[in-house]
Amino acid sequence: MKVDRNLQLKKFDPQIAELIKKETNRQREGLVMIPSENYASEAVLQAMGTSLSNKYSEGYPKKRYYSGNEFIDEIEQLCIDRSKELFEAEHANVQPHSGSSANMQVFMACLNPGDKVMGMDLSQGGHLTHGSPVNFSGQIYNFIPYGVDKETELIDMDVVRKIAIKEKPKMIVTGATAYPREFDFKAFAKIAQEIDAYLLADISHFVGLCLAGVHQKPFPHADVVTTTTHKTMRGPRSAIILCKKEDRYQKKYHKDSKFNLARRIDRAVFPGTQGGPLDHIIAAKAVMLKEAMQPEFLEYQKQIQKNAQVLADTLRETGIRLVSDGTDNHLLLLDLRPIKVTGSDASDALEEAYIYANKNSIPFDNASPFNPSGLRLGTPALTSRGMKEHEMVQIGSWISKIVKDPKNKSLIKKTRERVLELTKQFPVYETLDL
Ligand SMILES: *Cc1c(COP(=O)(O)O)cnc(C)c1O
């Protein structure tokens, strides 16, 4: 019997169906400028809503603890093979549920509790899992933070080296969630090797730019790479770990283990920290990887960066100060202190105009993380809709006006109308409906 899945949901649970419809419409009508968000393709969404979600497949392809994994094995193997090919990696684990889990698994595979690790300070752009004291990372491991230079607002590699040589961490974590500039993986690797530290490149945010070659690629410099799959990769909410097979410090740090780096990563994922993999999500990741192998994907990534630069130029020209005075990647960090507006007021006013951005701490922010002095903006989702330089100029000028005058209700209303007109011209999820 042929069943219309959407119809079933609407019939059985109209309340949830209606809310899903409203959320889809919100994503259609608004300007999604939260840099960690994007629109997964309908093919990716389709793979997620399938019978694969019913299966248990603890273990790895051909080494499962459950029967009936003939097709799941093929799906996961395809996902692994595509990951290795795309990222030029010796080994891939596609089971991590999320970016945070992936980082946890890498730490578990390489470190012991209490070991020293260097990571970018959360308040300067790093991720929670890079050693924040409220996170497992900061509680289990001894994180030594590095940050940006107060004047240039860039990472100063001489300072990173000084801290590394003084502290001798066993691992250095690179990558961030709110750093608008490029990470010099090569320079980080040189420092890491000087002190026999592992280098983890967490490329969750700018992964797509790495693939397109508009950001330095993490391999061969990093020992391990983690990435989320739902940000610039435009896949399902999830993550992938990529690594070298052999551990360059096996004799020094893991001489009692009979497992190499790749095996230790796999064991840290399962059974170390996870049970059954999300097979429907792994299938969706495989679809995402196939999309990322198409030439259009590289064009898309390059456009994300171009759009971010035009947006940065536009905001700067209207007198908005940008942290580090610009961007190399897909995101911008606005310093609202000179215009005496808080991050919350700016983000609330923009939300009313259907422009979604997020309040964010800026380096050396004196304000609280709940109401910080910055605003983080990104271009991946708008670029997915086909928006280009022309639209960025337009949107930049709307944002500038609103953040300078966040209580101006008539300006907000007028802008919302123009946002609705604009988003109608760049439709998303046209065939996706409930
Ligand atoms: C988003 C992000 C993560 C965590 O991803 P989740 O899937 O939200 O757990 C980890 N590291 C960095 C740098 C990120 O930007």
CSV table of N, CA, C and O and ligand atoms in Angstrom, one decimal, residues 98-100 103 127 129-130 176-177 202 204-205 228 230-231, ligand 1:
chain,number,residue,atom,x,y,z
A,98,SER,N,27.4,14.1,16.9
A,98,SER,CA,27.5,15.5,16.8
A,98,SER,C,28.9,16.0,16.9
A,98,SER,O,29.8,15.2,17.2
A,99,GLY,N,29.2,17.2,16.7
A,99,GLY,CA,30.5,17.8,16.8
A,99,GLY,C,31.1,17.6,18.2
A,99,GLY,O,32.3,17.3,18.3
A,100,SER,N,30.3,17.9,19.2
A,100,SER,CA,30.7,17.8,20.5
A,100,SER,C,31.1,16.3,20.8
A,100,SER,O,32.2,16.1,21.5
A,103,ASN,N,34.5,15.5,19.2
A,103,ASN,CA,35.7,16.0,20.0
A,103,ASN,C,36.0,15.2,21.2
A,103,ASN,O,37.1,14.9,21.6
A,127,HIS,N,35.3,26.9,20.8
A,127,HIS,CA,34.0,26.2,21.0
A,127,HIS,C,34.0,25.7,22.5
A,127,HIS,O,35.1,25.5,23.1
A,129,THR,N,33.6,22.8,23.6
A,129,THR,CA,34.4,21.6,23.8
A,129,THR,C,35.9,21.8,23.6
A,129,THR,O,36.7,20.9,23.6
A,130,HIS,N,36.3,23.1,23.5
A,130,HIS,CA,37.8,23.4,23.5
A,130,HIS,C,38.3,23.8,24.9
A,130,HIS,O,39.1,24.7,25.0
A,176,ALA,N,37.5,27.1,15.5
A,176,ALA,CA,36.7,27.9,16.4
A,176,ALA,C,35.3,28.1,15.9
A,176,ALA,O,35.0,27.6,14.8
A,177,THR,N,34.5,28.8,16.7
A,177,THR,CA,33.1,29.0,16.2
A,177,THR,C,32.9,30.5,15.9
A,177,THR,O,31.9,30.8,15.3
A,202,ASP,N,39.6,21.2,14.4
A,202,ASP,CA,38.2,21.1,14.4
A,202,ASP,C,37.7,22.1,13.4
A,202,ASP,O,37.6,23.3,13.7
A,204,SER,N,34.7,22.3,12.0
A,204,SER,CA,33.3,22.3,12.0
A,204,SER,C,32.6,23.5,11.2
A,204,SER,O,31.7,23.3,10.5
A,205,HIS,N,33.1,24.7,11.5
A,205,HIS,CA,32.5,25.8,10.9
A,205,HIS,C,32.8,26.0,9.4
A,205,HIS,O,32.0,26.2,8.6
A,228,THR,N,31.6,19.1,11.9
A,228,THR,CA,30.2,18.9,11.9
A,228,THR,C,29.8,18.7,10.4
A,228,THR,O,30.5,19.1,9.5
A,230,HIS,N,26.5,19.8,9.4
A,230,HIS,CA,25.3,20.6,9.2
A,230,HIS,C,25.6,22.0,9.0
A,230,HIS,O,24.6,22.8,8.9
A,231,LYS,N,26.8,22.4,9.1
A,231,LYS,CA,27.1,23.9,8.9
A,231,LYS,C,27.4,24.2,7.5
A,231,LYS,O,26.6,24.0,6.6
B,1,LIG,C1,29.4,23.6,16.1
B,1,LIG,C2,30.8,23.2,16.6
B,1,LIG,C3,31.0,22.0,17.4
B,1,LIG,C4,29.9,21.2,18.0
B,1,LIG,O1,28.9,20.8,17.2
B,1,LIG,P1,27.5,20.2,17.8
B,1,LIG,O2,27.1,19.3,16.6
B,1,LIG,O3,26.7,21.4,18.0
B,1,LIG,O4,27.9,19.4,19.0
B,1,LIG,C5,32.3,21.7,17.7
B,1,LIG,N1,33.3,22.5,17.4
B,1,LIG,C6,33.1,23.6,16.7
B,1,LIG,C7,34.3,24.4,16.3
B,1,LIG,C8,31.9,24.0,16.3
B,1,LIG,O5,31.7,25.1,15.6
